Structure formats: structure tokens, C-alpha cells
PDB file of C-alpha atoms and ligand atoms in Angstrom:
ATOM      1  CA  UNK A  22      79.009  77.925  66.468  1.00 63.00           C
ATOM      2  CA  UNK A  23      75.724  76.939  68.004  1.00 76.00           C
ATOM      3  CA  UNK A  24      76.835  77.359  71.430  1.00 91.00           C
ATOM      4  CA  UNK A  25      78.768  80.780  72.531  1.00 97.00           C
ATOM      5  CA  UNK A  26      80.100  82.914  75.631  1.00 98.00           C
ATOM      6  CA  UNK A  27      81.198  85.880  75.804  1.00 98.00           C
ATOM      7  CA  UNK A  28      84.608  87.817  77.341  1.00 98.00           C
ATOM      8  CA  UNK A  29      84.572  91.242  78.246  1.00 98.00           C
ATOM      9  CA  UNK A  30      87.332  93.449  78.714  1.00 98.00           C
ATOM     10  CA  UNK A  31      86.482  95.778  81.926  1.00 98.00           C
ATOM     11  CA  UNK A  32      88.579  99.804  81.008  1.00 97.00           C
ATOM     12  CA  UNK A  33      87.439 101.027  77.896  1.00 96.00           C
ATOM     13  CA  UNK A  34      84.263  98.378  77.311  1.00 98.00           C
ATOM     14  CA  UNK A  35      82.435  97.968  81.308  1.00 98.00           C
ATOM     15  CA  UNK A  36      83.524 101.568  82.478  1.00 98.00           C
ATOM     16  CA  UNK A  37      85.937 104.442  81.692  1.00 97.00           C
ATOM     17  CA  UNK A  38      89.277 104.025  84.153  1.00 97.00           C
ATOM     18  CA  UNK A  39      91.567 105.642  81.396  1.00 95.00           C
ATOM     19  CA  UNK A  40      90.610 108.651  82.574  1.00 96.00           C
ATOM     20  CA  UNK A  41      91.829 107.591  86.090  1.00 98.00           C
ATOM     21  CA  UNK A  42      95.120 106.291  85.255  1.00 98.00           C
ATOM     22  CA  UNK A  43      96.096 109.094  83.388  1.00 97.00           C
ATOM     23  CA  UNK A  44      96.082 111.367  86.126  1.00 98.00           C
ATOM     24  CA  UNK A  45      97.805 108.906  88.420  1.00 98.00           C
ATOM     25  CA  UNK A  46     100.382 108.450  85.721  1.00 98.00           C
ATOM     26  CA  UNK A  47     100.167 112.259  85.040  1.00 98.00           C
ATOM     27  CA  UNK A  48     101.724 113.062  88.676  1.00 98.00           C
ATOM     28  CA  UNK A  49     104.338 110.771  88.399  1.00 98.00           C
ATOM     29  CA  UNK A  50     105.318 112.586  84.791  1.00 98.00           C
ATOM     30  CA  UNK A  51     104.831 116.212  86.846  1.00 98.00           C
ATOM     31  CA  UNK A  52     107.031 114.641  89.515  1.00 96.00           C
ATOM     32  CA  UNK A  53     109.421 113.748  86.721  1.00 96.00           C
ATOM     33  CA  UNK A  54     109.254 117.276  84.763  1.00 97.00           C
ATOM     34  CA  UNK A  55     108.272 115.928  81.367  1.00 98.00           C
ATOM     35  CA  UNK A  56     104.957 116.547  79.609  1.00 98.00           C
ATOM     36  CA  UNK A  57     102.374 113.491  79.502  1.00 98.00           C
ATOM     37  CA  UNK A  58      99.351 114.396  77.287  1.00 96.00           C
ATOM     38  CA  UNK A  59      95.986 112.540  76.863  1.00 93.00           C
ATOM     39  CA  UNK A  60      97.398 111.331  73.074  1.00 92.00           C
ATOM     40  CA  UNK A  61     100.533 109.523  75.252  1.00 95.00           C
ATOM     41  CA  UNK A  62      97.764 107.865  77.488  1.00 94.00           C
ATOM     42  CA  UNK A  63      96.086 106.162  74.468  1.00 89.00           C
ATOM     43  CA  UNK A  64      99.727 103.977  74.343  1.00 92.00           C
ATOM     44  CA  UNK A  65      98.988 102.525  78.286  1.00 92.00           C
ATOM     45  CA  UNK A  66      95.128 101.496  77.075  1.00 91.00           C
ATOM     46  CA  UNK A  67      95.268  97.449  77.796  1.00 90.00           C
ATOM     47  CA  UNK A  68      98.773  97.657  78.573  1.00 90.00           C
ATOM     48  CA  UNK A  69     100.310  96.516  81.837  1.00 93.00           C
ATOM     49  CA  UNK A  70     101.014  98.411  85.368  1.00 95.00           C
ATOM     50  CA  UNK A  71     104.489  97.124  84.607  1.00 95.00           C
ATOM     51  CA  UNK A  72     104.554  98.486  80.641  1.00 94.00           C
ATOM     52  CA  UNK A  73     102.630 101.454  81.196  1.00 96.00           C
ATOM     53  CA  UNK A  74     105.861 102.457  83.368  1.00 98.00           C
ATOM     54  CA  UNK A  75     108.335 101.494  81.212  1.00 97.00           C
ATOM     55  CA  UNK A  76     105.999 103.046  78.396  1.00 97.00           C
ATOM     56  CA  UNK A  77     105.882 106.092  80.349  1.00 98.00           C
ATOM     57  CA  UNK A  78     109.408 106.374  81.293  1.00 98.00           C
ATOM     58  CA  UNK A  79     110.187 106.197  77.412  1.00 98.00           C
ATOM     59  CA  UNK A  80     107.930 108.755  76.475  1.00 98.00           C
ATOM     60  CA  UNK A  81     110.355 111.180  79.180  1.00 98.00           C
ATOM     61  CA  UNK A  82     113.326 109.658  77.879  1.00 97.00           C
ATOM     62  CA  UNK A  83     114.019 108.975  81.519  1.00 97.00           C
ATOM     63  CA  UNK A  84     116.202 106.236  83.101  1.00 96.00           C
ATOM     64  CA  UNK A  85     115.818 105.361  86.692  1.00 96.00           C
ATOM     65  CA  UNK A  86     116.891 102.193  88.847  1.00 96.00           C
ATOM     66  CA  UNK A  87     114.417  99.258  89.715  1.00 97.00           C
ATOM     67  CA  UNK A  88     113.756 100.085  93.288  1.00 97.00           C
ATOM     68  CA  UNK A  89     112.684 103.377  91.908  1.00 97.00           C
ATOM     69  CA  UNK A  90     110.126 101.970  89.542  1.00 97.00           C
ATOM     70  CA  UNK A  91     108.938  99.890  92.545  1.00 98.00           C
ATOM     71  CA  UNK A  92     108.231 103.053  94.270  1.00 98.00           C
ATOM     72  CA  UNK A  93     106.396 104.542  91.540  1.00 98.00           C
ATOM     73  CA  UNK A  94     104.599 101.855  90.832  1.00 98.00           C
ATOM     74  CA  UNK A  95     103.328 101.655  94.568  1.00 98.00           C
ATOM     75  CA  UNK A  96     102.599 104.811  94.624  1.00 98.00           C
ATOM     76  CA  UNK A  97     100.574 104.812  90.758  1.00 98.00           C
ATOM     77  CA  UNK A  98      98.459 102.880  92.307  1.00 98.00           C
ATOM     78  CA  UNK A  99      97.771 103.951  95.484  1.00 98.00           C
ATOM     79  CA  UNK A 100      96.188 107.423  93.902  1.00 98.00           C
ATOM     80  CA  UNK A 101      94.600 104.944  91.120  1.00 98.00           C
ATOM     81  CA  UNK A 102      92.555 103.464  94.434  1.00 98.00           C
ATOM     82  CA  UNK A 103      92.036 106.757  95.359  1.00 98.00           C
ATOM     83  CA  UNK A 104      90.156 107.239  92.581  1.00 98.00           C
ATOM     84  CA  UNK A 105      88.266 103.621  91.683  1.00 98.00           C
ATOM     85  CA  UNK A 106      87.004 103.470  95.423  1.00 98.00           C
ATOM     86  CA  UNK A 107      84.453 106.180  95.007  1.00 98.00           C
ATOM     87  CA  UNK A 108      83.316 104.989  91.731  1.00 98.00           C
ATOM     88  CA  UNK A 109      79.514 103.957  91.511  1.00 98.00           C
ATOM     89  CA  UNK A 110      77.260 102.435  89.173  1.00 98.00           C
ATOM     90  CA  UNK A 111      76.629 105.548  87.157  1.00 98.00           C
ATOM     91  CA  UNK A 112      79.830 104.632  86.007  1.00 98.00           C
ATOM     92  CA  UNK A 113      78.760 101.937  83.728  1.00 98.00           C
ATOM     93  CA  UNK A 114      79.349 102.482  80.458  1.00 98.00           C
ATOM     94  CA  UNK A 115      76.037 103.398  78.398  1.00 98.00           C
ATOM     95  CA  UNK A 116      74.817  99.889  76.960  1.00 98.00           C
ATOM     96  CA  UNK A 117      76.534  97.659  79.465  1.00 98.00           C
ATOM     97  CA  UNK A 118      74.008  96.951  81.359  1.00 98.00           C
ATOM     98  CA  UNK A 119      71.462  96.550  79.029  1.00 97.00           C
ATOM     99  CA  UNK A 120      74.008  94.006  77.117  1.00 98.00           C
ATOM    100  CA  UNK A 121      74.437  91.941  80.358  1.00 98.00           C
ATOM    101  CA  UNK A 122      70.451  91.723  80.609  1.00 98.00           C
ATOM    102  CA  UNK A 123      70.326  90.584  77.257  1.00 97.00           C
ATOM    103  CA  UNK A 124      72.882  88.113  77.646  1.00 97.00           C
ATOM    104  CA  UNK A 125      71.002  86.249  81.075  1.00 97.00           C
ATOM    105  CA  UNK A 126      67.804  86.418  79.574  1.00 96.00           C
ATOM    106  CA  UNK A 127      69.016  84.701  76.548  1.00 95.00           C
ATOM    107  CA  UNK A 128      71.155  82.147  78.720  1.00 96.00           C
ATOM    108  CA  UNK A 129      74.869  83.306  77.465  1.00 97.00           C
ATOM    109  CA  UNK A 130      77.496  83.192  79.861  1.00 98.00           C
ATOM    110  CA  UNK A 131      79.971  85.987  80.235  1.00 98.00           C
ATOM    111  CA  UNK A 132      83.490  86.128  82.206  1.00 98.00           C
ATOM    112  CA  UNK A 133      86.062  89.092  82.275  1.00 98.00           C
ATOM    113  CA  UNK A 134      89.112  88.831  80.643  1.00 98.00           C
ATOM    114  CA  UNK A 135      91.325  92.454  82.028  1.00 97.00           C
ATOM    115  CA  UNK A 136      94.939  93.280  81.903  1.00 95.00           C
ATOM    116  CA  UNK A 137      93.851  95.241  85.963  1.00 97.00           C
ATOM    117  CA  UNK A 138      94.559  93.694  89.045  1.00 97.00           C
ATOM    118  CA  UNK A 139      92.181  96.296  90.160  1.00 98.00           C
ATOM    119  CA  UNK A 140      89.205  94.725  88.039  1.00 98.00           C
ATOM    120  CA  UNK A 141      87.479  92.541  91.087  1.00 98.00           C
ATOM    121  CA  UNK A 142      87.434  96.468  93.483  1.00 98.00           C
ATOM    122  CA  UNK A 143      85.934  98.077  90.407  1.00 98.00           C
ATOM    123  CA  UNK A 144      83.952  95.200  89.511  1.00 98.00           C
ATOM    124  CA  UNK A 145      82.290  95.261  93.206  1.00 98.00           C
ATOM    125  CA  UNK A 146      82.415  99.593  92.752  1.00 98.00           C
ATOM    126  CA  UNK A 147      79.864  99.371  90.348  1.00 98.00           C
ATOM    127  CA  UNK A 148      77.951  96.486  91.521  1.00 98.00           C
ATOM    128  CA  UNK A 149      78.869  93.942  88.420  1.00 98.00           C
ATOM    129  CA  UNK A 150      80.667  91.691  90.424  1.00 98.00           C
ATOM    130  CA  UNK A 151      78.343  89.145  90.856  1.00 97.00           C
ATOM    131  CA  UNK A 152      76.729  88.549  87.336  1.00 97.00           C
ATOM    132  CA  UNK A 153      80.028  87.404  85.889  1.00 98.00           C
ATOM    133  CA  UNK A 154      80.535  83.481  85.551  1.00 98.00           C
ATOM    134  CA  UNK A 155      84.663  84.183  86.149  1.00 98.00           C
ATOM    135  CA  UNK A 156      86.897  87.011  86.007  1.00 98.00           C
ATOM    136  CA  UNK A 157      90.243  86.860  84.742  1.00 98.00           C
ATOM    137  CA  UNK A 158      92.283  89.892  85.726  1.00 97.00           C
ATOM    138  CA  UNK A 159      96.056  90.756  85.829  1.00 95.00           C
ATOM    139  CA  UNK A 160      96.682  88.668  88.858  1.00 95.00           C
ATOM    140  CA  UNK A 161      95.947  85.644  87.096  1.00 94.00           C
ATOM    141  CA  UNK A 162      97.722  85.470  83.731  1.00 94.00           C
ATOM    142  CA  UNK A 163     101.640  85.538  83.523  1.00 92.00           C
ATOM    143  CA  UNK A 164     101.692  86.996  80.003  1.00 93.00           C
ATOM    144  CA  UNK A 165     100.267  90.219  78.973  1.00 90.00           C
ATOM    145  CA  UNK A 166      97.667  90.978  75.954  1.00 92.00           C
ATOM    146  CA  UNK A 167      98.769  90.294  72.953  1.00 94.00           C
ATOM    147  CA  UNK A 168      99.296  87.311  74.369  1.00 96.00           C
ATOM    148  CA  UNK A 169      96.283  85.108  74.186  1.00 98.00           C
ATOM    149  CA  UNK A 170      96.696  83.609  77.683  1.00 98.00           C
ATOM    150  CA  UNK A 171      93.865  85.774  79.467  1.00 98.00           C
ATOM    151  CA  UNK A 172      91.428  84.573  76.898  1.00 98.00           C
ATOM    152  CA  UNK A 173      92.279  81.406  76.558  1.00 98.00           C
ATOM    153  CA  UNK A 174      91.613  81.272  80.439  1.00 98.00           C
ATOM    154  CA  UNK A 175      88.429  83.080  79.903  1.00 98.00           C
ATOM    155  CA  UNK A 176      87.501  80.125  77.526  1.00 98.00           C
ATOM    156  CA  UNK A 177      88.471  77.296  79.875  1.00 98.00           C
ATOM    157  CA  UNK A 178      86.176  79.121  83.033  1.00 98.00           C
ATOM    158  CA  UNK A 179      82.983  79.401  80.445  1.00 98.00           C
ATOM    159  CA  UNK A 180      83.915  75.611  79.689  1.00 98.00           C
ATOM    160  CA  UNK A 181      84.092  76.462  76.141  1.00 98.00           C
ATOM    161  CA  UNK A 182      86.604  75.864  72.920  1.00 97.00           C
ATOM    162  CA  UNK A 183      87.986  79.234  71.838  1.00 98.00           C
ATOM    163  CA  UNK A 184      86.304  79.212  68.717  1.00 97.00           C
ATOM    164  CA  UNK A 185      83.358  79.961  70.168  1.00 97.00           C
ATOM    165  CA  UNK A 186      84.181  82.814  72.283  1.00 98.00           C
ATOM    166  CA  UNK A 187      83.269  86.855  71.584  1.00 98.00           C
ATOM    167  CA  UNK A 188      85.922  89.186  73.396  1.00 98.00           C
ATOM    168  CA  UNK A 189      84.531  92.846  73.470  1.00 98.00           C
ATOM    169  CA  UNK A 190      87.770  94.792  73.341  1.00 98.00           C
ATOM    170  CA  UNK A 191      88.809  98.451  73.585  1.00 96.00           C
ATOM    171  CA  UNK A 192      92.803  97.742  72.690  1.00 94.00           C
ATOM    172  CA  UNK A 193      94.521  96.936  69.853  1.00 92.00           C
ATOM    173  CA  UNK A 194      96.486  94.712  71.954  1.00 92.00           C
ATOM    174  CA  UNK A 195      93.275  93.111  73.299  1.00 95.00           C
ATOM    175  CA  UNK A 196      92.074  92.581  69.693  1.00 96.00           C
ATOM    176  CA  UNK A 197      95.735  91.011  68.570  1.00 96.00           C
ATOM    177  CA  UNK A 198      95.174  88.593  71.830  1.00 97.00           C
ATOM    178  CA  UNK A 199      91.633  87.890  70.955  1.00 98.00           C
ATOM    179  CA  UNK A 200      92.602  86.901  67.348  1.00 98.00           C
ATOM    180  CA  UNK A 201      95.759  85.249  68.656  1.00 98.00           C
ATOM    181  CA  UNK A 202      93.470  82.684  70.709  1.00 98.00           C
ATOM    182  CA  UNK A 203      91.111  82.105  67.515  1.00 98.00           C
ATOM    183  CA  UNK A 204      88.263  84.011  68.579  1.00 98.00           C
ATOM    184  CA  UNK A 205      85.966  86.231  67.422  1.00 98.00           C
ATOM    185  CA  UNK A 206      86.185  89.841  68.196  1.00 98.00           C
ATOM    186  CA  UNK A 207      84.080  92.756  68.677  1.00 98.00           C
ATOM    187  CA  UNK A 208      86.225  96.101  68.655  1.00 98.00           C
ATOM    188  CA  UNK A 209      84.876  99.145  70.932  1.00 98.00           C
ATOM    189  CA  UNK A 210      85.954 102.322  70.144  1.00 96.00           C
ATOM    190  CA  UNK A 211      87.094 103.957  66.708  1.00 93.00           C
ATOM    191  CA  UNK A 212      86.699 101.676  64.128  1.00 96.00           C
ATOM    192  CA  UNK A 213      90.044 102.711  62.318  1.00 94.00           C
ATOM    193  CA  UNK A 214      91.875 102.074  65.421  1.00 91.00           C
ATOM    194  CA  UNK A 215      90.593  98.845  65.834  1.00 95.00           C
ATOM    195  CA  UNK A 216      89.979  97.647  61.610  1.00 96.00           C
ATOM    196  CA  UNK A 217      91.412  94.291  62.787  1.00 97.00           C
ATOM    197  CA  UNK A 218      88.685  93.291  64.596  1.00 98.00           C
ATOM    198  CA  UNK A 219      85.898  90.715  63.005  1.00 98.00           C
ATOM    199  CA  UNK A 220      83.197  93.103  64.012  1.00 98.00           C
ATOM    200  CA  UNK A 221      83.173  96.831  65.075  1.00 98.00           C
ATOM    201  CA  UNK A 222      81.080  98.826  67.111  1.00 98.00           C
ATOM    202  CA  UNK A 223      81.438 102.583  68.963  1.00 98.00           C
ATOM    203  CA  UNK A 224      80.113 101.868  72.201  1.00 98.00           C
ATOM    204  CA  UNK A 225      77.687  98.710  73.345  1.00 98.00           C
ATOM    205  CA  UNK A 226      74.868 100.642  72.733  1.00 98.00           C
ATOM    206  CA  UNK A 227      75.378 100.197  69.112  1.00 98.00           C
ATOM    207  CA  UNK A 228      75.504  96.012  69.568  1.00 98.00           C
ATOM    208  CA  UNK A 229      72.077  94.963  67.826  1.00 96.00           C
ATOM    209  CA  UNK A 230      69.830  92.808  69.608  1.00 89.00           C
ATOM    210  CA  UNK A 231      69.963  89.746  67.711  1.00 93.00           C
ATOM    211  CA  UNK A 232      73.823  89.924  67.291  1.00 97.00           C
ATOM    212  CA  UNK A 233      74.401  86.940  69.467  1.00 96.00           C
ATOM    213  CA  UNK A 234      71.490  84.862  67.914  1.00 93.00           C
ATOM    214  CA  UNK A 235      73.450  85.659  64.487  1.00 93.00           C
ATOM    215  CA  UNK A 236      76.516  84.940  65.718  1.00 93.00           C
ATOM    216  CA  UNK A 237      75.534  80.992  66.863  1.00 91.00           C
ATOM    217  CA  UNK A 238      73.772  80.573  63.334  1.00 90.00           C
ATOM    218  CA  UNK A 239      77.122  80.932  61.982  1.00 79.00           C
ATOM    219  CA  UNK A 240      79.250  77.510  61.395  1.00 54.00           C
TER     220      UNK A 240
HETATM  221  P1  B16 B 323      96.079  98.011  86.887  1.00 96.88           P
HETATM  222  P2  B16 B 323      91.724  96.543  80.713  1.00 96.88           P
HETATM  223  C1  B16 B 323      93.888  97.800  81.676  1.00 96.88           C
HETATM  224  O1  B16 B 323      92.530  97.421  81.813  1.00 96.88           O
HETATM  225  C2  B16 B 323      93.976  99.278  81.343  1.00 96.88           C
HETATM  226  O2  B16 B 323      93.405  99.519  80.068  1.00 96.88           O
HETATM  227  C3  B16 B 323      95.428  99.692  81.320  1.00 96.88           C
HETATM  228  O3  B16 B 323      95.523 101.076  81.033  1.00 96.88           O
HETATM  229  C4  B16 B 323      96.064  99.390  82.679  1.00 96.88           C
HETATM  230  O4  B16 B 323      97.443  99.732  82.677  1.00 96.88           O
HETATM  231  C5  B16 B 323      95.898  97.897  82.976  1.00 96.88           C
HETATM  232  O5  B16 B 323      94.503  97.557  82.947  1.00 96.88           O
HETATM  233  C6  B16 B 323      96.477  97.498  84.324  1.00 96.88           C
HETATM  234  O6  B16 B 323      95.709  98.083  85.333  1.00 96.88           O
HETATM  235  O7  B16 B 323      97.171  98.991  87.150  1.00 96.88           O
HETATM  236  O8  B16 B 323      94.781  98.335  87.569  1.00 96.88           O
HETATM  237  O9  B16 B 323      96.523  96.578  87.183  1.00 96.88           O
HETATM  238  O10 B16 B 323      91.480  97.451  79.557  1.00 96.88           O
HETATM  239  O11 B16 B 323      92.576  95.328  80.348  1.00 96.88           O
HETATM  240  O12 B16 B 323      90.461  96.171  81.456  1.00 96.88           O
HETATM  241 MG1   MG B 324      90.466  97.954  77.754  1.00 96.88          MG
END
């Protein structure tokens, strides 16, 4: 692998938007009279507006018609916006920054591979739009993580062969997707949530500075 890129996921790696869709998917759940907690939340991380609802609906045991679920998925994200579109920089998660330094000085190209249709606004929020080589977001894939197909057109905009692609993932169902496109993964978070991944790490701070220069040493 003498020649790598690398494929970020944006909630849970970039910044911290869990915290943001909880509470929009909190009022709904408060509308609906049934408890969400924080614990349910961690079942909607890299999941899809669309599955998060159904997710959410399941945790109520609540059935309600499609135009209803249209409704509340308008309105989800119209008090998610509320939220991203006073986010700032300081946002960043700790290390970010630093990583995406690393990665232009050393000449690595990166692209974003999220499950949000929201990543571009939050991208441009925090001022992060413009050092990525591509972003692939939920408006552009057709099949959700697991499913590889977010990667695999992360790959094809850093005009590179899978196998030498590094996703940075927060979800197990990133994680499944990254190892589902034959790539090699970096898990961010707790490392017994994520034990599938090639390579684990709590937060970017923790990535060692020569990690990348390892990684293209390896065949
Ligand atoms: P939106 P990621 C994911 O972002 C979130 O983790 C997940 O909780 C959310 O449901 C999904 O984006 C869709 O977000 O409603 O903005 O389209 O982790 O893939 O960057
Ligand atoms: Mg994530």
C-alpha cells in the first residue's frame, strides 16, 4: 500500500451532532409519550434519517401511517437545522484539525464518506468545507452503511482502489461498511464497541504521527 487516502466519517469522528439529534428525536418521542434515553440514541449513531425513525418508532412500540412519518421527519429536521446552523469551529472535535494538517503537509488526500444530508451545512459551520478533496453524504448513495456503497464512492473521488483506503469511523455500521468495501479501518470511540475494526483509537488525538507513513510501508 504505498499510496493511500483517507475517508472520514463527519458525527462522531469531525464533530459531535449526536448530541443534536437526540434532542430533535427526543421531542418527537415527548410528542409521542414514550421515554427516549441517551442509551436508545447510541442505536441512530450512523444510521439513516429514514431508520433512525423507524428505529425510534420501535423503541415506542408505536405504529403510525407514512404521511405521518413524512411529517416527522420534516419536522426532525427542521429543529436538527436549528441546531447545526449556529455551530462554529470550536466544534471540531479535539485532534481533527491537527489530523487534517498532518494529512496536507504530508500530501494525503481525504474525502467524507457520511450517512447526513446535512454534512456539506455542517461542513461549511465549522469551516472544513473546503479542505476536503470530495464529500460523500446521504444525498449521494442509495444504500445505507453497512452497505459499502458510500465508501466505495469515497474511493472512486480520491481516484484510488479500495484497498488502499483508511475510513475513520464512529459506527459499528460504518466499520461493517468499511470492511465490506475491503478497506482498512480505524474505529473512534470505545474500543469494545468497535473490536472489529483493524485499528482502534478513542478520539483523533490518540492517532500517532507516523500512523499514515506506517500504514503505506505495509504491502
Ligand atoms: P441527517 P455520520 C449520521 O452521520 C449520524 O450519525 C446519524 O445519527 C444520522 O441519523 C445520519 O447521519 C443522518 O443524518 O438526518 O443529517 O441526514 O455519522 O454518518 O456522519
Ligand atoms: Mg458517525
Amino acid at each position: 500500500m504505498n499510496k493511500i487516502g483517507v475517508i472520514f466519517d463527519l458525527d462522531g469522528v469531525i464533530v459531535d451532532t449526536a448530541k443534536y439529534h437526540y434532542l430533535a428525536w427526543k421531542k418527537i418521542a415527548d410528542a409521542l409519550g414514550f421515554e427516549f434515553t441517551e442509551e436508545h440514541n447510541e442505536l441512530l449513531k450512523g444510521v439513516s434519517r429514514v431508520r433512525s425513525l423507524e428505529i425510534l418508532l420501535d423503541i415506542g412500540n408505536i405504529e403510525i401511517s407514512e404521511e405521518k412519518k413524512q411529517e416527522y421527519l420534516v419536522s426532525k429536521n427542521e429543529d436538527y437545522l436549528g441546531f447545526i446552523t449556529k455551530m462554529e469551529a470550536d466544534e471540531i472535535l479535539p485532534g481533527a484539525s491537527e489530523l487534517l494538517d498532518h494529512l496536507d503537509e504530508t500530501g494525503i488526500k481525504y474525502v467524507l464518506g457520511s450517512a447526513s444530508k446535512n454534512a456539506p451545512l455542517i461542513l461549511k459551520q465549522i469551516g472544513l468545507y473546503d479542505r476536503f478533496a470530495g464529500i460523500v453524504d446521504g444525498n449521494s448513495v442509495s444504500k445505507a452503511k453497512p452497505d459499502p456503497e458510500v465508501f466505495l464512492i469515497g474511493a472512486k473521488k480520491l481516484e484510488l482502489e479500495p484497498g488502499q483506503c483508511v475510513v475513520f469511523e464512529d459506527a459499528i455500521a460504518g466499520i461493517e461498511a468499511a470492511k465490506n468495501a475491503k478497506m482498512v479501518s480505524v474505529g473512534i470511540g470505545d474500543e469494545n464497541t468497535l473490536k472489529k475494526a483493524d485499528y482502534n483509537f478513542n478520539n483523533l488525538t490518540e492517532v500517532p504521527e507516523n500512523f499514515f507513513e506506517r500504514l503505506m510501508t505495509l504491502n
